Coordinates of C-alpha atoms and ligand atoms in Angstrom, one line a residue:
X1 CA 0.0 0.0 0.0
X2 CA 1.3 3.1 -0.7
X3 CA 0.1 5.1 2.5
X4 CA -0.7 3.0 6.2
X5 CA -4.4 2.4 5.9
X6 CA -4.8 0.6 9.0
X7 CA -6.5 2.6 11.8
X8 CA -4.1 3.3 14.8
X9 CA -6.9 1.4 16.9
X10 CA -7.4 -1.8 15.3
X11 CA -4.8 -4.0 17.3
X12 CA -7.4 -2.7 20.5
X13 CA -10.7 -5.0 18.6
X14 CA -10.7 -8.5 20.4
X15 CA -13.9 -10.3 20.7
X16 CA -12.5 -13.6 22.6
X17 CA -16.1 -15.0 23.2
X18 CA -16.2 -15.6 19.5
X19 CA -12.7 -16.5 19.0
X20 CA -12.7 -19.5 20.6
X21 CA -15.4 -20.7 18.5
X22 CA -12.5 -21.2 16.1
X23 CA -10.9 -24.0 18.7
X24 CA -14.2 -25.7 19.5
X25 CA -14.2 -26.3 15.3
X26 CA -11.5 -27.7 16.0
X27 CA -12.1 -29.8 18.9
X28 CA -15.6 -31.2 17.1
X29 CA -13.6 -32.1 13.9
X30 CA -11.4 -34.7 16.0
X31 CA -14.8 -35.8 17.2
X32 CA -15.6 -34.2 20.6
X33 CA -19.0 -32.9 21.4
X34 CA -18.8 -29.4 22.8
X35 CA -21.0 -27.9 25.4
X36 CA -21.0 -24.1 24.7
X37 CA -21.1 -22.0 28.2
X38 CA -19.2 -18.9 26.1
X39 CA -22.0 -16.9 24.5
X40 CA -25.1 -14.8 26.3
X41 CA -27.4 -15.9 24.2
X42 CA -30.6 -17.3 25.4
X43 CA -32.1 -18.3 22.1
X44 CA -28.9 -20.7 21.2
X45 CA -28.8 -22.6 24.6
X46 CA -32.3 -23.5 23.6
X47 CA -34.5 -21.5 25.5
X48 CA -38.0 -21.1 23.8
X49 CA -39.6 -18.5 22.5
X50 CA -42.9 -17.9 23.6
X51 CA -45.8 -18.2 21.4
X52 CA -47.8 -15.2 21.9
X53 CA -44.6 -13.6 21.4
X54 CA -44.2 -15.2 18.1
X55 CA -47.5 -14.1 17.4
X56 CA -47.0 -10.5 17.9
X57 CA -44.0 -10.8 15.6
X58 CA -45.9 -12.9 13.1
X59 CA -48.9 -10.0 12.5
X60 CA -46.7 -7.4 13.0
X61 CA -44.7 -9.1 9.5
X62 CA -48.2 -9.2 7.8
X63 CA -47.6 -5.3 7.8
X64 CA -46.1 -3.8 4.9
X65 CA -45.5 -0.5 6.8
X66 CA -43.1 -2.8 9.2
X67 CA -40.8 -3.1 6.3
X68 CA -40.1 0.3 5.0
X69 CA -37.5 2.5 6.7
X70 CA -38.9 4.6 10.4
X71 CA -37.1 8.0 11.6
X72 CA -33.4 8.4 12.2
X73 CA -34.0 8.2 15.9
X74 CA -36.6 5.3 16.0
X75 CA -40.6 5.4 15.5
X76 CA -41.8 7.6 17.5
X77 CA -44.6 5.8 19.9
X78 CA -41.7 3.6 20.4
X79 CA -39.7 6.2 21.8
X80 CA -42.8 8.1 23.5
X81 CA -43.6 4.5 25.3
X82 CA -40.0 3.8 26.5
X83 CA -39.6 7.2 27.7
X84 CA -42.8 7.0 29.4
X85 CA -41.8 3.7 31.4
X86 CA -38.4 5.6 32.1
X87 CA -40.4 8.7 33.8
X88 CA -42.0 6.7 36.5
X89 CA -38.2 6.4 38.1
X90 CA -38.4 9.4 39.3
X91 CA -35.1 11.1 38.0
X92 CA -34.7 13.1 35.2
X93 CA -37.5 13.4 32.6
X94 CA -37.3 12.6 29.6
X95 CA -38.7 12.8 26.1
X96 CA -38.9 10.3 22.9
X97 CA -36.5 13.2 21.4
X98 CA -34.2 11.7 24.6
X99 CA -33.9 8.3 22.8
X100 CA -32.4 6.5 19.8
X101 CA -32.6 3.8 18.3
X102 CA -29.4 1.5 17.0
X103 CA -28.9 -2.1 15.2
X104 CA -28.5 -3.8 18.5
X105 CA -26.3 -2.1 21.4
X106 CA -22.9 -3.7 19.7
X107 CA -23.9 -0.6 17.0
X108 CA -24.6 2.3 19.8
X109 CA -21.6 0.9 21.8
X110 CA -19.1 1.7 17.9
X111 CA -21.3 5.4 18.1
X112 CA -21.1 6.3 21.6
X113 CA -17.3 5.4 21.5
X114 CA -16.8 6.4 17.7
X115 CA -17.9 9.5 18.2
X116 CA -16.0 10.9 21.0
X117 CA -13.3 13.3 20.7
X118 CA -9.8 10.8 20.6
X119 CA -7.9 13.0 23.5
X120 CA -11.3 12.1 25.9
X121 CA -11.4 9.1 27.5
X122 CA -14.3 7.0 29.4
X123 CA -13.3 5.1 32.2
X124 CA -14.1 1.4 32.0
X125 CA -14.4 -1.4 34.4
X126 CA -11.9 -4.2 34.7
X127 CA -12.9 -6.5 33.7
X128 CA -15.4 -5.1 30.8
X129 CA -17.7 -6.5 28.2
X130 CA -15.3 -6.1 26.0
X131 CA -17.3 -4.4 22.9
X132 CA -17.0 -1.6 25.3
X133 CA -13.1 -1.6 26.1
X134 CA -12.5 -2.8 22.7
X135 CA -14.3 0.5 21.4
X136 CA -13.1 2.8 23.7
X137 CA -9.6 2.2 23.1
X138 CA -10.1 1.9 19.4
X139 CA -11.5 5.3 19.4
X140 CA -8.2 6.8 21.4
X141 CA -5.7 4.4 19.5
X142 CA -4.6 2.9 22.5
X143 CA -4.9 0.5 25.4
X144 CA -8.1 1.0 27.4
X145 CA -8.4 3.3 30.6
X146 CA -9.6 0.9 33.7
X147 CA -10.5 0.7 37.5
X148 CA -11.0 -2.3 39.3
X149 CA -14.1 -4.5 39.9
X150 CA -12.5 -6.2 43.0
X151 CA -13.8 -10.2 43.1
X152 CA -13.2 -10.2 46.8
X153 CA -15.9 -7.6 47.2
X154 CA -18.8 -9.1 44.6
X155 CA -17.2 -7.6 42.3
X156 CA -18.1 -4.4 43.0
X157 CA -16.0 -1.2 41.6
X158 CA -12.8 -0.2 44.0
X159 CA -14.6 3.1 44.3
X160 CA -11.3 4.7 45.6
X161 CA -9.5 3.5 42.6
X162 CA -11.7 4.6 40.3
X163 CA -12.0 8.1 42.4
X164 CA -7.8 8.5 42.3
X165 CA -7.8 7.5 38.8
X166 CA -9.8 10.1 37.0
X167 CA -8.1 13.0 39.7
X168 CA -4.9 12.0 38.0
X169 CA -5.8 11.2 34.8
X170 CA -7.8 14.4 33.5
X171 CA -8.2 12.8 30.2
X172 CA -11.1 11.2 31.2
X173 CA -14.5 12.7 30.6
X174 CA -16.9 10.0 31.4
X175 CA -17.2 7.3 33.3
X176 CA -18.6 3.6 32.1
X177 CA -20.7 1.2 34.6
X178 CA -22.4 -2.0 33.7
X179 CA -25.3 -2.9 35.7
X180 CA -25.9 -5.9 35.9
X181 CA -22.9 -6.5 34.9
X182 CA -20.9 -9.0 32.2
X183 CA -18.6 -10.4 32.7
X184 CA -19.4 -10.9 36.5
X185 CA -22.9 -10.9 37.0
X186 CA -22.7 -8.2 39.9
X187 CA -25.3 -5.9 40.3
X188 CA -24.6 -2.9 42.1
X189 CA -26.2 -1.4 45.7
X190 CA -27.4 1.7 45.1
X191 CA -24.6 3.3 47.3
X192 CA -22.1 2.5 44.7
X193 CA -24.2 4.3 42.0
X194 CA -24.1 7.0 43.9
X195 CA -21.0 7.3 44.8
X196 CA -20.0 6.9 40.8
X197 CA -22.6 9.5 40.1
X198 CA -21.0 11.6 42.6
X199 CA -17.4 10.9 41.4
X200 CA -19.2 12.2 38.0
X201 CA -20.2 15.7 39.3
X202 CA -17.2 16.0 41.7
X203 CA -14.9 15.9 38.6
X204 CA -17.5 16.9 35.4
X205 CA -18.1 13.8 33.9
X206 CA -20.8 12.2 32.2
X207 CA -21.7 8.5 32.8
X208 CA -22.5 5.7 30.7
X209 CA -25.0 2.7 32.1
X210 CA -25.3 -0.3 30.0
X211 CA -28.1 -1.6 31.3
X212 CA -29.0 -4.4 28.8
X213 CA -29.7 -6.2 32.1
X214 CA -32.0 -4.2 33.7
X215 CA -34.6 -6.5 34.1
X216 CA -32.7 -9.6 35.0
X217 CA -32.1 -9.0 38.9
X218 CA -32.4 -11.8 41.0
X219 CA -35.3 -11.6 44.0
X220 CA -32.7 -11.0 46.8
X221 CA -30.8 -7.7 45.6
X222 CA -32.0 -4.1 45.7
X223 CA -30.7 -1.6 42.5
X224 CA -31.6 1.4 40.6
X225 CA -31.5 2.5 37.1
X226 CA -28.8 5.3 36.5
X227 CA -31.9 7.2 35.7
X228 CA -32.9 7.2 38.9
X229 CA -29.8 8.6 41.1
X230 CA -28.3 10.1 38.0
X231 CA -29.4 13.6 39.5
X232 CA -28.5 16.5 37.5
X233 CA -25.3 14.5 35.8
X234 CA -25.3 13.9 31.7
X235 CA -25.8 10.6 31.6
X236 CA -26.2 8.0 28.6
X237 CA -28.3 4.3 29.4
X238 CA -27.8 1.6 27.0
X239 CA -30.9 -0.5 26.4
X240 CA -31.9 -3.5 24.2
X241 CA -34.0 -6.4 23.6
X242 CA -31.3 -9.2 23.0
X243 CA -31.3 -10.8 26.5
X244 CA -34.5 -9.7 28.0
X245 CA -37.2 -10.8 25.4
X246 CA -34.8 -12.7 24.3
X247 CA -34.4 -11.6 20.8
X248 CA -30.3 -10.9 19.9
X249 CA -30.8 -11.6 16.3
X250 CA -33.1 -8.7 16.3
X251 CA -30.2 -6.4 16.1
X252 CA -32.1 -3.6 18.7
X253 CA -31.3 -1.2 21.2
X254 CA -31.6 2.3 22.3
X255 CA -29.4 4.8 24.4
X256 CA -31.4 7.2 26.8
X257 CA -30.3 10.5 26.7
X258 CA -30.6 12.0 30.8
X259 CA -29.8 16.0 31.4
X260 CA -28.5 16.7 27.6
X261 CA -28.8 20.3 27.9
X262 CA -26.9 20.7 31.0
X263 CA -23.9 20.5 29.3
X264 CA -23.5 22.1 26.3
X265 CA -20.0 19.7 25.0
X266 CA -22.5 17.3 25.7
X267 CA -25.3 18.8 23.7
X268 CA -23.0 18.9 20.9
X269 CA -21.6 15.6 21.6
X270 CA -24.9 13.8 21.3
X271 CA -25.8 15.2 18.3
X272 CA -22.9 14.3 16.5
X273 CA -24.1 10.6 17.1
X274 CA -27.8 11.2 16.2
X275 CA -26.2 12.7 13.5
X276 CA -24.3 9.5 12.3
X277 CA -27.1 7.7 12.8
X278 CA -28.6 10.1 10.1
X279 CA -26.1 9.1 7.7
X280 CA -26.9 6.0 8.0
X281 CA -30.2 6.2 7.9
X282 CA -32.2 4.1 10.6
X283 CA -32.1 1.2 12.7
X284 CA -33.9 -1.7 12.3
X285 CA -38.0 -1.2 12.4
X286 CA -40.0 -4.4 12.6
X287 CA -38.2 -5.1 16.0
X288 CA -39.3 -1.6 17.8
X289 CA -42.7 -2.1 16.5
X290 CA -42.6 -5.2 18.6
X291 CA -41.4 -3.6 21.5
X292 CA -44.4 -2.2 22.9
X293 CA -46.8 -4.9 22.6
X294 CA -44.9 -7.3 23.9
X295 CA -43.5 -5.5 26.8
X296 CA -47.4 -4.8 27.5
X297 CA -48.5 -8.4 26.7
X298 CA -50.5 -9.7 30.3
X299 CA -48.1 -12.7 30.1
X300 CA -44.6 -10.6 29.8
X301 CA -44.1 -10.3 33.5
X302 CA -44.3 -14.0 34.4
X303 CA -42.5 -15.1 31.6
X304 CA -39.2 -12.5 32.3
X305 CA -39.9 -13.5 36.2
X306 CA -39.7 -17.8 35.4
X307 CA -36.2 -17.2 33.8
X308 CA -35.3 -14.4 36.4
X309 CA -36.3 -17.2 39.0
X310 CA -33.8 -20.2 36.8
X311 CA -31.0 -18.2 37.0
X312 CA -31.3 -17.3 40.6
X313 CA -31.2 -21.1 41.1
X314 CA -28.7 -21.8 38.7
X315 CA -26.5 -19.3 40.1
X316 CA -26.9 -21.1 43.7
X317 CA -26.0 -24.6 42.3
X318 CA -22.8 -22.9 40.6
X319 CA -21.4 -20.4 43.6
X320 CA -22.4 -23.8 46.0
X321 CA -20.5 -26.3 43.7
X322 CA -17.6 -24.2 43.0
X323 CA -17.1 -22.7 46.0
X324 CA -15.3 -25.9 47.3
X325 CA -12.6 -25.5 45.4
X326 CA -9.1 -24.2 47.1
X327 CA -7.6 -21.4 45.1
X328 CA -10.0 -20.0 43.5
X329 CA -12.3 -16.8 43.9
X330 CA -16.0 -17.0 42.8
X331 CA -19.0 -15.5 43.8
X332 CA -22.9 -15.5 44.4
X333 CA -24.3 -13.5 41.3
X334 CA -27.3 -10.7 41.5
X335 CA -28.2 -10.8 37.8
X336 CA -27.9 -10.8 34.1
X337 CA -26.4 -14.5 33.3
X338 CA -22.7 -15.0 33.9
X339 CA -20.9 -16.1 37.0
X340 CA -17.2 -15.2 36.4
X341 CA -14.7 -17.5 38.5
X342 CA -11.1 -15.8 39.1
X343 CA -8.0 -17.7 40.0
X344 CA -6.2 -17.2 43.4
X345 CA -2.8 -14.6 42.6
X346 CA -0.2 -17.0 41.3
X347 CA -2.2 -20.5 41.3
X348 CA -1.6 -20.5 37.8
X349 CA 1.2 -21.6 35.7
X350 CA 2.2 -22.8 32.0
X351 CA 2.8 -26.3 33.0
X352 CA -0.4 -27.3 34.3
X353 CA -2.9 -29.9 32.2
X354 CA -5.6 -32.2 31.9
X355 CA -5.7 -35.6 31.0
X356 CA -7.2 -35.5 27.5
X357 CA -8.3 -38.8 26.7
X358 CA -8.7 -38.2 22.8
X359 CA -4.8 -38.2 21.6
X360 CA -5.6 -36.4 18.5
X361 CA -7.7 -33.6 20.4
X362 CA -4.2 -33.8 23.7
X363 CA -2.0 -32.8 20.7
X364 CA -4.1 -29.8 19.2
X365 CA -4.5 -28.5 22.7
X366 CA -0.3 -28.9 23.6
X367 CA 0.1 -27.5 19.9
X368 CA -2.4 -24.1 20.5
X369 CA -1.0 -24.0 24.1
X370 CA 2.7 -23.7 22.8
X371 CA 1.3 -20.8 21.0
X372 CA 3.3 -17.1 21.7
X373 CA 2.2 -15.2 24.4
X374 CA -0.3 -18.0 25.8
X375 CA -2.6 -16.8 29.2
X376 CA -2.4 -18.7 31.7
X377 CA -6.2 -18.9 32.4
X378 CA -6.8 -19.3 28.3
X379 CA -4.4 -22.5 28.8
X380 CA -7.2 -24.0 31.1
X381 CA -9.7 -22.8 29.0
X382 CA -7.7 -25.0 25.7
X383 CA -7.3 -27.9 28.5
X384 CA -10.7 -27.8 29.7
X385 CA -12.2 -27.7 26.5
X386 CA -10.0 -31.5 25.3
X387 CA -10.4 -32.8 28.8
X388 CA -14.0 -31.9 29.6
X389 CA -15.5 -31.0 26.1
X390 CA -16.8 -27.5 28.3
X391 CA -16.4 -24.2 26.5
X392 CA -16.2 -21.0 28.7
X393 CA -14.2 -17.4 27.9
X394 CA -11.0 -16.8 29.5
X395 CA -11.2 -13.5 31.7
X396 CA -7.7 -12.2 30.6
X397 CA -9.6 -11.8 27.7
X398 CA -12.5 -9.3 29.2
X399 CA -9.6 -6.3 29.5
X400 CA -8.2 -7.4 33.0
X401 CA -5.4 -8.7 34.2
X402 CA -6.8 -11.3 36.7
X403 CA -7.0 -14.5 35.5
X404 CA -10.1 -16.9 35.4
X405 CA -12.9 -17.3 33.1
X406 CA -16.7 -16.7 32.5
X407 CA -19.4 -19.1 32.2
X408 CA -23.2 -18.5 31.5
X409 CA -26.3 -20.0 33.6
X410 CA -28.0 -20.2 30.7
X411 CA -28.4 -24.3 29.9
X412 CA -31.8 -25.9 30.1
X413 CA -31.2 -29.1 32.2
X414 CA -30.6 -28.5 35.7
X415 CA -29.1 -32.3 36.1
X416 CA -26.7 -31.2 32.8
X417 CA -25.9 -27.8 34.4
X418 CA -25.0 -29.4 38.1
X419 CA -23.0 -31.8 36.0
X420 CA -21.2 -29.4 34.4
X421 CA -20.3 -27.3 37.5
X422 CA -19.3 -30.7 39.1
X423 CA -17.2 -31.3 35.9
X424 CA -15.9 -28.0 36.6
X425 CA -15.1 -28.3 40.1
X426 CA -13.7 -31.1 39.0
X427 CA -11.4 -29.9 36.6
X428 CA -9.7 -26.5 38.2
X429 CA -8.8 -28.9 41.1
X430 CA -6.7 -31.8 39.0
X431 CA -5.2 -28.3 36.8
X432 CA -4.2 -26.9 39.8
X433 CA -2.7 -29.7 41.1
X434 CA -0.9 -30.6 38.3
X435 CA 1.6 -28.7 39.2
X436 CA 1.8 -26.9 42.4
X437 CA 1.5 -23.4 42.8
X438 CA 5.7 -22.9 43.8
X439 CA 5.9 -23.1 39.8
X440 CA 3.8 -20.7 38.8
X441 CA 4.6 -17.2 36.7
X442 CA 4.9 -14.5 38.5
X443 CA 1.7 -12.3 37.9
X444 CA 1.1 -8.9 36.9
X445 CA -0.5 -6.2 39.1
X446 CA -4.3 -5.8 38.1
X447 CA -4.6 -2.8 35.3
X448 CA -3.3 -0.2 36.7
X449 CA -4.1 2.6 33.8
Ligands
PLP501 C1 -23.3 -5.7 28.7 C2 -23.7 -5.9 27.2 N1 -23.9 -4.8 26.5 C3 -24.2 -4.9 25.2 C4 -24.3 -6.2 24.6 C5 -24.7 -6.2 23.1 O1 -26.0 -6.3 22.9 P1 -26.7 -6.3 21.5 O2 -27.1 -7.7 21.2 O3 -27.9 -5.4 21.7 O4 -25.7 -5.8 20.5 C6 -24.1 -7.3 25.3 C7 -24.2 -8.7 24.7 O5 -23.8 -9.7 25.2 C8 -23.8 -7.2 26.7 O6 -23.6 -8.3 27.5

């Protein structure tokens, strides 16, 4: 090529909950059956669509009008209904002009980021969703700003952490929660939202909530929406359908815009992505004229509370299996539908294995493991994989430097899912074993950016 034409962030775009994918092909060639606990999505681990749901869907595609373009921003008694449900919260009011409408949040998570100014940076948890780290530090060209979500404390943010590190780092101009979170599956006490919100104010920020998850807290834990403690603080909450309906492959979510005139860079700032959205045109339409009826639909609440309850019990049977095991951090989960597990400092090395009892599949795993710069933690990910045929994300992978990985409680037998955490249990004890801990790497401190 004549000039460079690669962008100075694309070494920052990893999406490892994919990327594994590629080994699992590789796995099932030699003949292994694969139980996937890597992706958050509902619909592929089987879980069924409800017919009146269908239903709604089905008319709504009898419609020619549902298959034209709608308005930049969304249809409007979309927009007017969502913002509605988001007054009763009792924060900051807001109007359909508030919202907008993207192809899935993946798409407003490329604007949000995309269209901030390269020098400003948003804070991000570590460990993040990584579509969110991954964006941010494409957008700045380099590696992605963090504070701490501290697995000896739920997972919670280190709130003094994240305090000390936008003081001293004045490049940052907003500050990114996720609630309920992924990769962990902590949802957060309202005190902490607060205290972020007031971290926000203290040092002019604005915040970003994706709250995908909203709706998917378990019975025993007590949040708010941003909206509702966001106070006078710009604020931006990221919305969708994908894991609450479930629908991912409707490609649909929305950000909700709180307090956008009290800041006119702000202002400015969130044009500039309504804008882009302009360019493009719109976002998907059949999907928010769906969004309504079915979040109205007498049935909705009971349906969203059954898997709600599943979870909850699935999360139980995972934290009580797992939490046997010696050197090894895990943790009760509040919501959404992960349970990350990290490893104890130092309990890992580059020696330990499985037995693999398929020789083909013992030789692909030593060949990927001899790999440069192998993770620890994606090591026992390629081991447990052969050994165990289970297929969970590495967290060294999820923009942190702890090592672990992340499973979902999303499988549909409760005697396969106990199996599987017994399998597990099972497995991080004989890799840990393997080779005792006096031989392991010496670890890096946790981001420290
Ligand atoms: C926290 C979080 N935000 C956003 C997304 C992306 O959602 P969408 O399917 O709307 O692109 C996911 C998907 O897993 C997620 O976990």
């Amino acid at each position: 090529m004549r000039n460079e034409i690669v962008h100075i962030g694309a070494g920052e775009l990893n999406y490892e909950i994919r990327n594994i994918i590629k080994v699992v092909e590789k796995v099932k060639a030699l003949g292994m059956d694969i139980n996937l606990e890597n992706i958050g999505d509902p619909v592929a681990k089987g879980e069924r669509i409800p017919s009146w749901m269908k239903e709604i869907i089905s008319s709504l595609a009898m419609e020619d009008c549902s298959y034209s373009y709608c308005p930049s921003k969304g249809l409007l008694e979309t927009r007017e209904f969502l913002a509605a449900r988001n007054n009763t919260n009792g924060g900051p009011r807001i109007s359909a002009d508030d919202i907008v409408f993207f192809n899935g949040l993946g798409d407003a998570i490329a604007k949000v980021y995309g269209f901030l100014r390269t020098t400003a940076r948003v804070i991000c948890p570590s460990p993040t969703y990584t579509t969110h780290s991954s964006a941010e530090a494409a957008h700045a060209g380099t590696r992605p700003t963090c504070y701490p979500l501290n697995p000896r404390n739920n997972w919670y943010p280190d709130l003094e952490e994240l305090r000390n590190r936008v003081k001293y780092n004045p490049a940052v101009s907003g500050i990114l929660l996720v609630n309920p979170d992924n990769p962990t599956g902590a949802v957060y006490p309202v005190a902490v939202l607060k205290e972020i919100v007031a971290i926000a104010e203290e040092y002019d920020l604005f915040i970003i909530a994706d709250e995908i998850y909203q709706n998917i807290v378990y019975s025993r834990h007590e949040t708010k929406p941003l909206s509702a403690v966001i106070g006078g603080v710009p604020g931006i909450s990221m919305k969708g359908i994908s894991k609450e309906l479930p629908w991912p492959g409707s490609r649909c979510g929305w950000i909700e815009v709180y307090n956008s005139q009290k800041d006119a860079h702000f202002a400015k700032y969130v044009e500039s992505i309504v804008n882009a959205k302009m360019v493009e045109v719109c976002s998907t339409t059949l999907p928010q004229k769906a969004i309504p009826q079915i979040l109205q639909h007498p049935e909705y609440e009971s349906f969203l509370d059954g898997r709600r309850r599943r979870y909850e019990r699935f999360s139980e049977i995972a934290y009580n299996t797992l939490r046997k095991v010696d050197g090894i951090i895990t943790n009760r989960t509040n919501g959404a539908f992960y349970v990350t597990v990290a490893f104890e400092k130092d309990r890992l090395n580059l020696k330990q294995h499985l037995r693999i009892a398929n020789r083909d599949v013992q030789s692909l795993v030593e060949e990927l493991c001899a790999g440069p710069g192998m993770e620890p933690d994606k090591r026992f990910v390629y081991y447990l994989i052969g050994a165990a045929g289970i297929c969970v994300v590495p967290l060294s992978s999820f923009n942190t430097d702890l090592q672990g990985f992340r499973f979902t409680l999303l499988e549909q037998s409760e005697l396969k899912f106990r199996k599987t955490m017994e399998t597990l249990a099972a497995c991080m004890k004989e890799y840990l074993e393997s080779v005792p801990a006096s031989n392991s790497l010496p670890r890096r401190a946790l981001t420290a950016q």
